CSV table of C-alpha atoms and ligand atoms in Angstrom, one decimal:
chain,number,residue,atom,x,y,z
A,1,UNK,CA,-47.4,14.0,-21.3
A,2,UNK,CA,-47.4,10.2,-21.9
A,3,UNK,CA,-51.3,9.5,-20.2
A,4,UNK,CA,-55.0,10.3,-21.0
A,5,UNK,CA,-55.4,14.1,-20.1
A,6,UNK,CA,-57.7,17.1,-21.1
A,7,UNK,CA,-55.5,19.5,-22.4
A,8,UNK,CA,-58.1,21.8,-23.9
A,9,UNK,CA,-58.4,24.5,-21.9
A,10,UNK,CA,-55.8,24.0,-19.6
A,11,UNK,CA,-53.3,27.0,-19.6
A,12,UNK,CA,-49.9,26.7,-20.2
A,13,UNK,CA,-48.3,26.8,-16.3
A,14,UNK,CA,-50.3,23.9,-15.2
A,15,UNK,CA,-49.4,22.0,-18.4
A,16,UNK,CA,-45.7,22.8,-17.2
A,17,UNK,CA,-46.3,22.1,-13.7
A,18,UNK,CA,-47.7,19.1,-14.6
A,19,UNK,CA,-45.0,18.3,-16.5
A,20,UNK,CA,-42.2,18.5,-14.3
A,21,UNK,CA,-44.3,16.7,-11.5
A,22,UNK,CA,-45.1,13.8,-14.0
A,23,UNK,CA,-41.8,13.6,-14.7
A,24,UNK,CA,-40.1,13.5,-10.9
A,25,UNK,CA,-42.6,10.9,-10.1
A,26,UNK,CA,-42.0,8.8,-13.0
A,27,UNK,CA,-37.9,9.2,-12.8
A,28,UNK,CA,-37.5,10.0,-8.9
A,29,UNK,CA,-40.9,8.6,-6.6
A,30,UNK,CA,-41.2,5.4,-8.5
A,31,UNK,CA,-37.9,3.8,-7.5
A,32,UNK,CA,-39.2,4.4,-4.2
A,33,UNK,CA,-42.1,1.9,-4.3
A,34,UNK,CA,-39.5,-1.4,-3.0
A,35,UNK,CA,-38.1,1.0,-0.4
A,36,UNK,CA,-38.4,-0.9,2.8
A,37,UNK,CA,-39.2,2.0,4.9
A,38,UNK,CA,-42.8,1.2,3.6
A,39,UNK,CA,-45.0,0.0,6.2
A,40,UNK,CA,-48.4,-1.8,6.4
A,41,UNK,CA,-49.7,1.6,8.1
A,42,UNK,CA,-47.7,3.5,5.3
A,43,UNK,CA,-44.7,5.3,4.6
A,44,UNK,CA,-42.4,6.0,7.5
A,45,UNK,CA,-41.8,9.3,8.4
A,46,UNK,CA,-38.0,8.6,7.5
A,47,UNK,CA,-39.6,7.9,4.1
A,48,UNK,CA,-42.1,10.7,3.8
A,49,UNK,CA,-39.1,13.4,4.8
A,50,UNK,CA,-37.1,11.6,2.2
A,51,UNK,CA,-39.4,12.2,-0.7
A,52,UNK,CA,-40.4,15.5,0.5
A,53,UNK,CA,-36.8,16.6,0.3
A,54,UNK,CA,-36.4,15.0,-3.6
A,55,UNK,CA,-39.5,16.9,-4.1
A,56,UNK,CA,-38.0,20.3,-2.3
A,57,UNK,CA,-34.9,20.1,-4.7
A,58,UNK,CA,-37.2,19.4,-7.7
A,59,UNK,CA,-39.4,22.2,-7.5
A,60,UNK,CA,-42.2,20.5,-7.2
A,61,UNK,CA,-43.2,20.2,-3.5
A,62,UNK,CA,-47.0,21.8,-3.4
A,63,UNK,CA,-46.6,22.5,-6.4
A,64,UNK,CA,-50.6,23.5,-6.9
A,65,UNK,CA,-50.2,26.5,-4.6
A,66,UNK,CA,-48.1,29.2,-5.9
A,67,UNK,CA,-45.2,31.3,-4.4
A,68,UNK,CA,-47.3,34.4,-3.7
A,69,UNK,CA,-50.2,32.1,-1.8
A,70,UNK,CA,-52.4,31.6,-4.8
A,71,UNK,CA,-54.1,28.0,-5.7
A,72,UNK,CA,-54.3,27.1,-9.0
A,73,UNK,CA,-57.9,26.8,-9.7
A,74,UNK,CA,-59.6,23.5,-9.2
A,75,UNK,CA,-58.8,22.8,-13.3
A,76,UNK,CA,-55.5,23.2,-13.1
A,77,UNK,CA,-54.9,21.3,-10.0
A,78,UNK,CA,-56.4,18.3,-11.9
A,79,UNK,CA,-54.0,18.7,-14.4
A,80,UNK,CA,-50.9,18.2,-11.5
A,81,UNK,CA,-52.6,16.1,-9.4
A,82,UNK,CA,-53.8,13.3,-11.6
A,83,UNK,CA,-49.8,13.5,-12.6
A,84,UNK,CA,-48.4,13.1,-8.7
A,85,UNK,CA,-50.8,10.1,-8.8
A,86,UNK,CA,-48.9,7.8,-11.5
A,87,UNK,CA,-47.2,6.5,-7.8
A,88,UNK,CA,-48.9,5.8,-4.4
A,89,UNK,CA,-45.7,7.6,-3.5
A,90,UNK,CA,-46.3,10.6,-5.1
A,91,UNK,CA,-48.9,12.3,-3.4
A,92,UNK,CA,-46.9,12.1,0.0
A,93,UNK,CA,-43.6,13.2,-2.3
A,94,UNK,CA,-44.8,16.5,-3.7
A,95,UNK,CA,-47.1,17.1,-0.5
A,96,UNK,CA,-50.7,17.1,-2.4
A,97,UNK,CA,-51.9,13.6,-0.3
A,98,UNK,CA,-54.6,13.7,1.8
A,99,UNK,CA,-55.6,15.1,4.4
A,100,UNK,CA,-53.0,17.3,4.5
A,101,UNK,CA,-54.3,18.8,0.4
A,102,UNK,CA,-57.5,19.7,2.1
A,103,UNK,CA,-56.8,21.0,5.2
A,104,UNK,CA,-54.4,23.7,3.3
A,105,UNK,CA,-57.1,24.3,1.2
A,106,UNK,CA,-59.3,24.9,3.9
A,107,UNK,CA,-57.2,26.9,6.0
A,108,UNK,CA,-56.6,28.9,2.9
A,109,UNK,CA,-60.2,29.9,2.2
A,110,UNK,CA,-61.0,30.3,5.5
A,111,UNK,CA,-58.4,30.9,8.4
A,112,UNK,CA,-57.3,34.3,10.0
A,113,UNK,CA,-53.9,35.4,9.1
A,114,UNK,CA,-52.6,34.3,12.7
A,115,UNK,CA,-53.8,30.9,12.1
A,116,UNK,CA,-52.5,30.4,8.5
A,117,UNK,CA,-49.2,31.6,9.9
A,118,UNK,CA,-49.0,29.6,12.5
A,119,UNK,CA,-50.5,26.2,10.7
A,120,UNK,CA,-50.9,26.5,7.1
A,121,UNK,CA,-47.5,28.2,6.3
A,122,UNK,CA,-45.4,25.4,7.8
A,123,UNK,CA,-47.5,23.1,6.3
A,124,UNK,CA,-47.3,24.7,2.9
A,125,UNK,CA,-43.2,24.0,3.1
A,126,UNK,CA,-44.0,20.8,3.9
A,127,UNK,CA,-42.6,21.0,7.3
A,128,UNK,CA,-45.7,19.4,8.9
A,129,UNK,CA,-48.0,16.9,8.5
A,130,UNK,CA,-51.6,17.3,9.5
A,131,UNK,CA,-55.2,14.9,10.6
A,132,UNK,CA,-58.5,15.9,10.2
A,133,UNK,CA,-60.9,14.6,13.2
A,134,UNK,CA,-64.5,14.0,12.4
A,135,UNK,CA,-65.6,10.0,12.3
A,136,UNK,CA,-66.7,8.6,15.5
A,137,UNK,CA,-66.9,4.7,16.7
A,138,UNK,CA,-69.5,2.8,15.8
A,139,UNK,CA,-69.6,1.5,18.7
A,140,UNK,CA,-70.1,4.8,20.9
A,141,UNK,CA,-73.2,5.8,18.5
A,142,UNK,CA,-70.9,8.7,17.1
A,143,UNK,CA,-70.5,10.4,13.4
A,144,UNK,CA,-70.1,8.6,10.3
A,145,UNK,CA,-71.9,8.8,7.1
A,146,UNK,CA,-74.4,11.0,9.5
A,147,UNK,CA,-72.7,13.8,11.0
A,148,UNK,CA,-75.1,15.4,12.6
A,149,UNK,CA,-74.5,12.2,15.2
A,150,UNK,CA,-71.2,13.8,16.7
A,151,UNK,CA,-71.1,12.8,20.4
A,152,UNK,CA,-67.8,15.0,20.9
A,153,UNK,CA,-68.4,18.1,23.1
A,154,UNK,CA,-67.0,21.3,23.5
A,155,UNK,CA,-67.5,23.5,26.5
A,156,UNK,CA,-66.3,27.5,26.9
A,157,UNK,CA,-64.6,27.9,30.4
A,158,UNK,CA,-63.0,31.3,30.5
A,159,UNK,CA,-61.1,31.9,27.1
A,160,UNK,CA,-60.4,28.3,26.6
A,161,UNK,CA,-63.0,25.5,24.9
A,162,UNK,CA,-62.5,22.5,27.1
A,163,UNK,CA,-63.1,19.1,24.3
A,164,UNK,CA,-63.5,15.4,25.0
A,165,UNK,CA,-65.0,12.9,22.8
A,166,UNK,CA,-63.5,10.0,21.2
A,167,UNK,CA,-62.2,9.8,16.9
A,168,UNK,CA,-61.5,6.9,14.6
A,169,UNK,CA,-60.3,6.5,11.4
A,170,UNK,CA,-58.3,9.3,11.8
A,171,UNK,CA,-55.6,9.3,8.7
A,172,UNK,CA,-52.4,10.5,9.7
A,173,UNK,CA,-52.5,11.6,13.2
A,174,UNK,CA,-49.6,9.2,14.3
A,175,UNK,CA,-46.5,11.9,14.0
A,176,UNK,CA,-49.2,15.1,13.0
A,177,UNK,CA,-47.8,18.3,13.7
A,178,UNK,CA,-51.9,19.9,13.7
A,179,UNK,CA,-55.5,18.5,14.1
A,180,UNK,CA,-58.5,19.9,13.3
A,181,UNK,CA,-60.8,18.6,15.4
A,182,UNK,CA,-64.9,19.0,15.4
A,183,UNK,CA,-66.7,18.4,18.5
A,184,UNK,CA,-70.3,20.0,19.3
A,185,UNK,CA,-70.9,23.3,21.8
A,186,UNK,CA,-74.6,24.1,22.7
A,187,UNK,CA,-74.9,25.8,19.2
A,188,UNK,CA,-74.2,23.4,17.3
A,189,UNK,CA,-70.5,21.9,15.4
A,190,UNK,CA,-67.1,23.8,15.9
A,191,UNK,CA,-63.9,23.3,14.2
A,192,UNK,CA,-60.6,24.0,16.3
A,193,UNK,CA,-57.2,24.1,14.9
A,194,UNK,CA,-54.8,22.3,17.4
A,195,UNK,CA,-51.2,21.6,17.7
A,196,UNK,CA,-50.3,18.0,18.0
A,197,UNK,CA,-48.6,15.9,19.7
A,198,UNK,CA,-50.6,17.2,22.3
A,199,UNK,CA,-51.6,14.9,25.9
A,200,UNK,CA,-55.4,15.4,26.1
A,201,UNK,CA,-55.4,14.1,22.4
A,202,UNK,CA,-54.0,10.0,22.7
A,203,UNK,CA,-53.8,8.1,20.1
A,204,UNK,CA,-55.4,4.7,20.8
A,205,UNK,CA,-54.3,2.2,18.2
A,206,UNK,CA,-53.6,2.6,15.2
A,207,UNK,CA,-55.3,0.3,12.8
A,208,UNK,CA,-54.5,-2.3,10.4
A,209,UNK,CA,-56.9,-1.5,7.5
A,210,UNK,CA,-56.9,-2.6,3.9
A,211,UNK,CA,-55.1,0.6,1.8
A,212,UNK,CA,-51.3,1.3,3.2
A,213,UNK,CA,-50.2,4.5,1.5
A,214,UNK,CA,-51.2,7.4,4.3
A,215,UNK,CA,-48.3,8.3,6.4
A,216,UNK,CA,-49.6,7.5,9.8
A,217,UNK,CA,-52.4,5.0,9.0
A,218,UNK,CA,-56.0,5.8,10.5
A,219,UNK,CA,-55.9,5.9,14.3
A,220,UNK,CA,-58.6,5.2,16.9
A,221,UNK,CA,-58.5,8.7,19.2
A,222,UNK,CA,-59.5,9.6,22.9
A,223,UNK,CA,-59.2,13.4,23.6
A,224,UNK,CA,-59.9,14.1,27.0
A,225,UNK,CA,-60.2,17.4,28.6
A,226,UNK,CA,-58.4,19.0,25.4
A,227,UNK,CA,-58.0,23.0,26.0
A,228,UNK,CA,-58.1,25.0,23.4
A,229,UNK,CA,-57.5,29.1,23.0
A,230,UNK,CA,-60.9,30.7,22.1
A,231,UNK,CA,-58.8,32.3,19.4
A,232,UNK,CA,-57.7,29.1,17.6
A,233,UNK,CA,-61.5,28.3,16.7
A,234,UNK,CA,-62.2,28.5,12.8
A,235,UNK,CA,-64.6,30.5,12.8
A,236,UNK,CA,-67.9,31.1,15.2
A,237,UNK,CA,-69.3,28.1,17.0
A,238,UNK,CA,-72.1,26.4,15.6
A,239,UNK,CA,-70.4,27.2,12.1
A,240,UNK,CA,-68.5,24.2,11.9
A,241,UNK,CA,-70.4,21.8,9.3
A,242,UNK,CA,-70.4,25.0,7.2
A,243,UNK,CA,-66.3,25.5,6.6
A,244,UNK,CA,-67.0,21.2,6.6
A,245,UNK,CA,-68.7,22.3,3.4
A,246,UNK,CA,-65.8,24.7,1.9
A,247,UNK,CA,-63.5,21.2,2.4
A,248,UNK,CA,-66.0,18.8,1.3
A,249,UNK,CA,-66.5,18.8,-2.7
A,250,UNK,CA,-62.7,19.7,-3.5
A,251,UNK,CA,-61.5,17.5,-0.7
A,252,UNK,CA,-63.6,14.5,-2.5
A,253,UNK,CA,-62.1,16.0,-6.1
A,254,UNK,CA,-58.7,16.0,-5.7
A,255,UNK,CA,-59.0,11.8,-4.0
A,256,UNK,CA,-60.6,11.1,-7.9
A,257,UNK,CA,-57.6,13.4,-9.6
A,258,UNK,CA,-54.9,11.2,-7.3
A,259,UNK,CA,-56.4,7.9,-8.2
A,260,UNK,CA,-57.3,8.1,-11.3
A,261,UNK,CA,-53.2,8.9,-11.6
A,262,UNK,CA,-52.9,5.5,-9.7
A,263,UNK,CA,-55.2,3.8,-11.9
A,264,UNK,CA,-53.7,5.3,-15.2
A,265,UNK,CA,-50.6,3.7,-13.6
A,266,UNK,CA,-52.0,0.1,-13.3
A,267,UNK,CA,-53.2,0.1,-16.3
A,268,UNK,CA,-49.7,0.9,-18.3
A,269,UNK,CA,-48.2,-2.4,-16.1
A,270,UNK,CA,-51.9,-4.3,-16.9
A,271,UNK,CA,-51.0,-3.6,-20.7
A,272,UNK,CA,-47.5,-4.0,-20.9
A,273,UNK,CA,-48.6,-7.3,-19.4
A,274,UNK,CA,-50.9,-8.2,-22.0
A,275,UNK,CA,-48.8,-7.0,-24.9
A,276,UNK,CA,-45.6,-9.1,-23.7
A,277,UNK,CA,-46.7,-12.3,-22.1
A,278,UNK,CA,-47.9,-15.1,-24.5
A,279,UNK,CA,-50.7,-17.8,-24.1
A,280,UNK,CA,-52.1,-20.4,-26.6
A,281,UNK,CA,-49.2,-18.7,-29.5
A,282,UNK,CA,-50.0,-15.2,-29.2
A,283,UNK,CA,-49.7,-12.1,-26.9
A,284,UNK,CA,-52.5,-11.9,-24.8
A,285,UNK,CA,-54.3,-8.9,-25.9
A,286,UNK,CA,-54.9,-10.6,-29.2
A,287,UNK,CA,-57.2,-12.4,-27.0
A,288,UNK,CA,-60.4,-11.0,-27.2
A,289,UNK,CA,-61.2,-11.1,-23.6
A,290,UNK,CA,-58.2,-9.9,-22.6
A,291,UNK,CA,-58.1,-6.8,-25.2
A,292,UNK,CA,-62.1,-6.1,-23.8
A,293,UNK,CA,-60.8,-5.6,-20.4
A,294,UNK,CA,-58.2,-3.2,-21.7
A,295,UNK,CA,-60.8,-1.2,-23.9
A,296,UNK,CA,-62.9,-1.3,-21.3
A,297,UNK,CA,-60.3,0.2,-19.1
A,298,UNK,CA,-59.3,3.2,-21.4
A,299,UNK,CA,-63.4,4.2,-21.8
A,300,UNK,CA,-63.5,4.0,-18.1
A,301,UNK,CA,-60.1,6.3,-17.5
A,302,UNK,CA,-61.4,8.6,-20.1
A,303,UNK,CA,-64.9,8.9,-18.2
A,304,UNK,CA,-63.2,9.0,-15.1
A,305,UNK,CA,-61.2,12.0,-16.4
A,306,UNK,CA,-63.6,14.0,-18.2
A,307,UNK,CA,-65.8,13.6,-15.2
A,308,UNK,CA,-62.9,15.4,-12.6
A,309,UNK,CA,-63.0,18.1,-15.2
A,310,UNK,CA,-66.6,18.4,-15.3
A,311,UNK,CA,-66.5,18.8,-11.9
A,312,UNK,CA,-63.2,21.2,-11.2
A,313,UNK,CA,-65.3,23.7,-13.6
A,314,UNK,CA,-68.5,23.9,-11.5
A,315,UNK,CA,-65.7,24.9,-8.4
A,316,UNK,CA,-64.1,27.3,-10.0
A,317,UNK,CA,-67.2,29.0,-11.2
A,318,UNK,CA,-67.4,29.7,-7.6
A,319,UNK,CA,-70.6,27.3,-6.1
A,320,UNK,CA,-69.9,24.5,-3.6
A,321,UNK,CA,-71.1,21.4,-5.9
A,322,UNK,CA,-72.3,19.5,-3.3
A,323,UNK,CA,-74.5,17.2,-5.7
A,324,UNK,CA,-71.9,17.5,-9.0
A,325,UNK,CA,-69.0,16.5,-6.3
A,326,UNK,CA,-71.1,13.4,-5.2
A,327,UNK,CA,-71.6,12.7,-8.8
A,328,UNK,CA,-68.3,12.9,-9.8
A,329,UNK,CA,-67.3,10.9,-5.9
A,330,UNK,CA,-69.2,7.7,-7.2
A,331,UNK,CA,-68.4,7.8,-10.7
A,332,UNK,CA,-64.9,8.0,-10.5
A,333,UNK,CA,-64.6,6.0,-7.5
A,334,UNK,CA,-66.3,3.0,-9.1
A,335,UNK,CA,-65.1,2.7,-12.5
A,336,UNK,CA,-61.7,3.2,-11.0
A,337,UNK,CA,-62.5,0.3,-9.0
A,338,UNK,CA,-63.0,-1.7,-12.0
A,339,UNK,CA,-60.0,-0.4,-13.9
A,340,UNK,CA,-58.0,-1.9,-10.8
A,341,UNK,CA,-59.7,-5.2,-10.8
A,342,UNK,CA,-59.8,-5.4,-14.6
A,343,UNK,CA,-55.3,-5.0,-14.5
A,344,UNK,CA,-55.3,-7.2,-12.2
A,345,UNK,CA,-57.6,-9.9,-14.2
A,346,UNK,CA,-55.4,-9.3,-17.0
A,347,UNK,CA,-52.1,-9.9,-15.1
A,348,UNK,CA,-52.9,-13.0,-13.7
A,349,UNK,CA,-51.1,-14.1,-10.4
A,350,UNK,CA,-48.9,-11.3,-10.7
A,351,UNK,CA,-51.2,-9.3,-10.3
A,352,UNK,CA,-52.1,-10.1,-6.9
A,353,UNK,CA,-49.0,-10.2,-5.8
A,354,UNK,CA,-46.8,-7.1,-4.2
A,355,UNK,CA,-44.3,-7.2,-7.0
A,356,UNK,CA,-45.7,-3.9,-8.9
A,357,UNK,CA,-48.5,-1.8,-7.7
A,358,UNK,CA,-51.3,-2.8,-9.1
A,359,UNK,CA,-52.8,-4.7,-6.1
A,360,UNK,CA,-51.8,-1.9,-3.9
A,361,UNK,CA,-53.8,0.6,-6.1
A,362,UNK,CA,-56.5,-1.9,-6.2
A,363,UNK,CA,-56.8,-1.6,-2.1
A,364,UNK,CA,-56.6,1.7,-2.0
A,365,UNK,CA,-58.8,2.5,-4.7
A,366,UNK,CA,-61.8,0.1,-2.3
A,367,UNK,CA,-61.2,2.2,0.8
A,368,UNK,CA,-61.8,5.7,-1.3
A,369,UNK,CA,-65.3,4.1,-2.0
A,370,UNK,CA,-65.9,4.6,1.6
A,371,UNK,CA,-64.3,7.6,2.8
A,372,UNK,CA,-64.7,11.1,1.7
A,373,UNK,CA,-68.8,9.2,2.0
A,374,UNK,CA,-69.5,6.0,0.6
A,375,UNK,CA,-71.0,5.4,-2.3
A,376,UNK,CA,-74.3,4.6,-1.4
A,377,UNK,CA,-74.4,7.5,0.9
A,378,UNK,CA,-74.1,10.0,-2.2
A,379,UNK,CA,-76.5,8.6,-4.3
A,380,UNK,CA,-78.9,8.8,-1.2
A,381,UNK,CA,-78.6,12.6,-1.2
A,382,UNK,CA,-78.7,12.9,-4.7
A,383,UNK,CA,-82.1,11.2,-4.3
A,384,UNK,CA,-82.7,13.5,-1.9
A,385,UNK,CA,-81.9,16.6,-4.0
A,386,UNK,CA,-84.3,15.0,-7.2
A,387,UNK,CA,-87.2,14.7,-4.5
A,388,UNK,CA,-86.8,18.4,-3.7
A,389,UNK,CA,-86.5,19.7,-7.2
A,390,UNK,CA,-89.3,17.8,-8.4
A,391,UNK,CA,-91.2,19.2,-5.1
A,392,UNK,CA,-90.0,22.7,-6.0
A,393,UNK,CA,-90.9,22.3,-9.8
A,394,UNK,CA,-94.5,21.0,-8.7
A,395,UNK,CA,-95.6,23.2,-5.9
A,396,UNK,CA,-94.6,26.5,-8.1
B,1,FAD,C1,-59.2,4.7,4.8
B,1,FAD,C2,-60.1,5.6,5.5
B,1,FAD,C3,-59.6,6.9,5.9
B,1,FAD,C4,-60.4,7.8,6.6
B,1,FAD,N1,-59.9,9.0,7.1
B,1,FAD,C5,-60.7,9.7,7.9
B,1,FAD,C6,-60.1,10.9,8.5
B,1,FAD,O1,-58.9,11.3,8.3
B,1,FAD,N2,-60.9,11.7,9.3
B,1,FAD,C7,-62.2,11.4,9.5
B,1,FAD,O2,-62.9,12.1,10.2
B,1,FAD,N3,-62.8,10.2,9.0
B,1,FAD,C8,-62.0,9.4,8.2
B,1,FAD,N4,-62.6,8.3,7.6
B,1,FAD,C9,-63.9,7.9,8.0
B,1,FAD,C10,-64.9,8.0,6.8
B,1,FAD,O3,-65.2,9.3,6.5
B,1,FAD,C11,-66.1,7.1,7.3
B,1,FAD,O4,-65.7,5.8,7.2
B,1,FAD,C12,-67.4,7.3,6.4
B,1,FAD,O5,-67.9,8.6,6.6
B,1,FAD,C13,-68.4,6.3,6.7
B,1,FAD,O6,-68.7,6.3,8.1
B,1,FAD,P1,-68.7,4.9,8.9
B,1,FAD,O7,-67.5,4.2,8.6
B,1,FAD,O8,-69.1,5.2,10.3
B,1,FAD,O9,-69.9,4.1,8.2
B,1,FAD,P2,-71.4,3.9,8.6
B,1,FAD,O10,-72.0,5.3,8.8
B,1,FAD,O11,-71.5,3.0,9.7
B,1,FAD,O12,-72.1,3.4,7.3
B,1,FAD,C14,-71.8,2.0,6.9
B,1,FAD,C15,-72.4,1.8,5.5
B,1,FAD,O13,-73.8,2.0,5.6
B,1,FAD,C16,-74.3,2.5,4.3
B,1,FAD,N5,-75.1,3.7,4.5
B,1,FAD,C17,-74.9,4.6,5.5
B,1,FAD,N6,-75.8,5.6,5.3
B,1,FAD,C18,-76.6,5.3,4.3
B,1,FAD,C19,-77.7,5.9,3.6
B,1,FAD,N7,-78.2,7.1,4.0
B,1,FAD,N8,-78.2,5.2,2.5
B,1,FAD,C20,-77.7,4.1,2.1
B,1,FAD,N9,-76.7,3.4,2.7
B,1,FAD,C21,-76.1,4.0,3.7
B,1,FAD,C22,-73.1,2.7,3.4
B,1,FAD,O14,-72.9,1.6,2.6
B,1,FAD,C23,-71.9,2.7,4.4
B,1,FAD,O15,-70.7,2.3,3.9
B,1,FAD,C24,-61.8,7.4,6.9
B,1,FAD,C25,-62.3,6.2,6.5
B,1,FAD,C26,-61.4,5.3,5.8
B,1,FAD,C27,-62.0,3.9,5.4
C-alpha cells in the first residue's frame, strides 16, 4: 500500500481487502471524479449505480462485511475504509459512505431477523440506499446537538405507531429505499425502520450546503401521519437513544477512517505540487514554508491515523467508547481540517479551484466538524465526564 497505514497488527485479509479496494479506487473510482453526473447535492443516482456496479464486478462492494454476515472488527475496517477514502467517490463505489455504513451496522447488531431480511440484506448488495432521521429545525425548537429536544411524536393506535414531526439535514433521503426515523412515544425515543418513498414522509427541499459528495444531499423532511407496523420498531419504545448509542461511536469512527483517506489524497496532489512547480529557481518544497506545511501535514495524518486505531481497539474490546470516540471525533476532524487547508496553501490558486479534489475534500472535511456532533459539543461532554470522575474519585 502506497499511503501512511498501521500495519502492525492488522491480519492478513484486511491487508488484502484493503488492497484490492485501494487499488479499484485508485485505477477505477478516480477517473470518475470529472464525470458530469456529479451534482452540487452529489452523485446522481445514474452515477452511484454506475460505481456500485464497477465495485460489484471488482469484488469489492461492502467489502468490510463478509459473505457469511460477519463484520470485520472495527480494526480491520480501518484498514479498508481509510483505503475507499483516497476518492470522494469511493465510499459511495464500494458502498461503505454514510449513512448507509451505519445503518448496516446498526441493523446488524441489533435488528430481528425479519427486519435484517427485509432491510439490511438488500442493502448489504448494495441494492438500496438508506437516511437516518434524527436532527430537527432550528427553527421548530427540535433536536440537534441536544437530543433529548426531539419534538417528533409517535402515538400507538391499534398495531400501528402513527408519526408526525418534521427532519432536516437528512443525508440521502432524496431516492432512499429505507429511513430510520426517531420520533418520541410517552416513554421516551423510538426508532422505526421504514420503507421509503413513502407519502406521509415528503421531502421538503433539498439543500444546498457546503460538502457535495452524499448521494441525495441533506433534505428538509415533513412526515405527517406516517403509520408504521408495531413490528417494524427496533426494539421497545423508549429504547431508542440506547441502539442511537450502538450507531454512535463507530458511526463517528468510520467518518475519520473515510477522510483521513480523502486527506491522505490531498495531500499526494498538495506535494506533487510542491515538488514540481518552481518559484524564485527552485521547487517549492525547498522552500521552507512550504516544506513546514508538508511536514506538518504527514505528523498530522500520522496522528490522525494512530488515533482511528486507538480508537477501533477500545470497540472491538467490546465497550461503547462514548468519550474515546469523541476524542478520536475532534482530533481527527480538526487536524484533518488543517491538512486540507494546508494542500490547498501549498497549491496556490489551484487549489481552490475544482480542477483536482483538494478543495472538494477541504468542504467536506468542515461539514464532518459538525455532524456526527460538533466539535465543541464533544469536548463539552468530555468536560462533563472529568467533572464526574473527579466527583467519583473525591466522594469515595
Ligand atoms: C452535512 C451534514 C449532514 C448531516 N446528516 C444528518 C443525517 O443524515 N441525519 C440526521 O439526523 N442529522 C444529520 N445532520 C445533523 C447534525 O447531526 C447536526 O447538524 C448536529 O447534531 C448539530 O445540530 P444543529 O445543526 O442543530 O446545531 P445546534 O444544536 O444549533 O448547535 C450549533 C452550534 O452550537 C454549539 N454548541 C451546541 N451545544 C453546545 C454545547 N453544549 N457546548 C458548546 N457549544 C455547543 C456548537 O458549536 C454547534 O455547532 C447532518 C449535518 C450536516 C452538516
Amino acid at each position: 500500500m502506497t499511503f501512511l497505514v498501521e500495519t502492525r497488527g492488522m491480519s492478513e485479509r484486511a491487508l488484502q481487502i484493503a488492497a484490492r479496494v485501494e487499488h479499484f479506487v485508485r485505477g477505477t473510482v478516480v477517473p470518475y471524479e470529472k464525470d458530469p453526473r456529479r451534482t452540487p447535492h452529489g452523485p446522481s443516482e445514474n452515477l452511484v449505480l454506475a460505481l456500485k456496479a464497477e465495485a460489484r464486478a471488482a469484488g469489492v462492494l461492502t467489502p468490510h462485511i463478509l459473505s457469511d454476515g460477519h463484520h470485520l472488527s472495527h480494526r480491520e475496517t480501518a484498514c479498508v475504509l481509510i483505503s475507499s477514502g483516497l476518492s470522494p467517490l469511493g465510499p459511495i463505489a464500494c458502498n461503505v459512505s454514510a449513512p448507509d455504513e451505519g445503518n448496516m451496522y446498526l441493523l446488524g447488531q441489533v435488528a430481528s431477523p425479519q427486519l435484517k431480511a427485509r432491510f439490511l440484506e438488500p442493502m448489504i448488495r448494495g441494492e438500496m440506499r438508506s437516511a437516518f432521521f434524527m436532527t430537527e429545525p432550528a427553527e421548530d425548537g427540535g433536536a440537534g446537538s441536544d437530543p433529548s429536544m426531539m419534538k417528533t411524536n409517535c402515538r400507538l393506535e391499534g398495531n400501528h405507531w402513527v408519526i408526525n414531526g418534521r427532519k432536516t439535514y437528512i443525508t440521502g433521503a432524496e431516492g432512499a429505499g429505507m429511513g430510520i426515523i426517531m420520533a418520541k412515544s410517552e416513554d421516551g425515543a423510538c426508532m422505526f425502520l421504514v420503507d421509503l418513498p413513502n407519502p406521509a414522509v415528503r421531502i421538503e427541499r433539498v439543500m444546498d450546503t457546503l460538502d457535495s459528495s452524499m448521494p441525495g444531499g441533506h433534505a428538509v423532511v415533513s412526515i405527517e401521519n406516517l403509520r408504521v407496523p408495531a413490528d417494524a420498531m427496533l426494539g421497545q419504545s423508549g429504547e431508542g437513544f440506547r441502539y442511537a448509542q450502538v450507531r454512535l461511536s463507530p458511526a463517528r469512527l468510520t467518518h475519520c477512517m473515510r477522510w483521513l483517506g480523502a486527506a491522505i489524497r490531498a495531500n499526494e496532489i498538495a506535494s506533487e505540487y510542491a515538488n514540481r512547480r518552481v518559484a524564485f529557481g527552485k521547487p517549492l518544497i525547498d522552500h521552507e514554508g512550504v516544506g513546514f506545511m508538508l511536514a506538518d501535514n504527514l505528523i498530522d495524518l500520522r496522528q490522525a491515523e494512530l488515533m482511528i486505531y486507538w480508537c477501533a481497539d477500545i470497540l472491538d474490546g467490546g465497550v461503547l467508547g462514548t468519550a474515546e470516540s469523541s476524542i478520536a471525533k475532534v482530533a481527527v476532524s480538526e487536524a484533518l481540517m488543517r491538512v486540507a487547508d494546508r494542500c490547498i496553501q501549498v497549491m496556490g490558486g489551484q487549489g481552490v479551484t475544482g480542477d483536482t479534489i483538494v478543495e472538494q475534500v477541504f468542504r467536506e472535511i468542515r461539514a464532518f466538524r459538525i455532524y456526527d456532533g460538533p466539535t465543541e459539543v464533544h469536548k463539552w461532554s468530555l468536560a462533563k465526564k472529568i467533572r464526574r470522575d473527579w466527583k467519583k474519585a473525591n466522594e469515595a
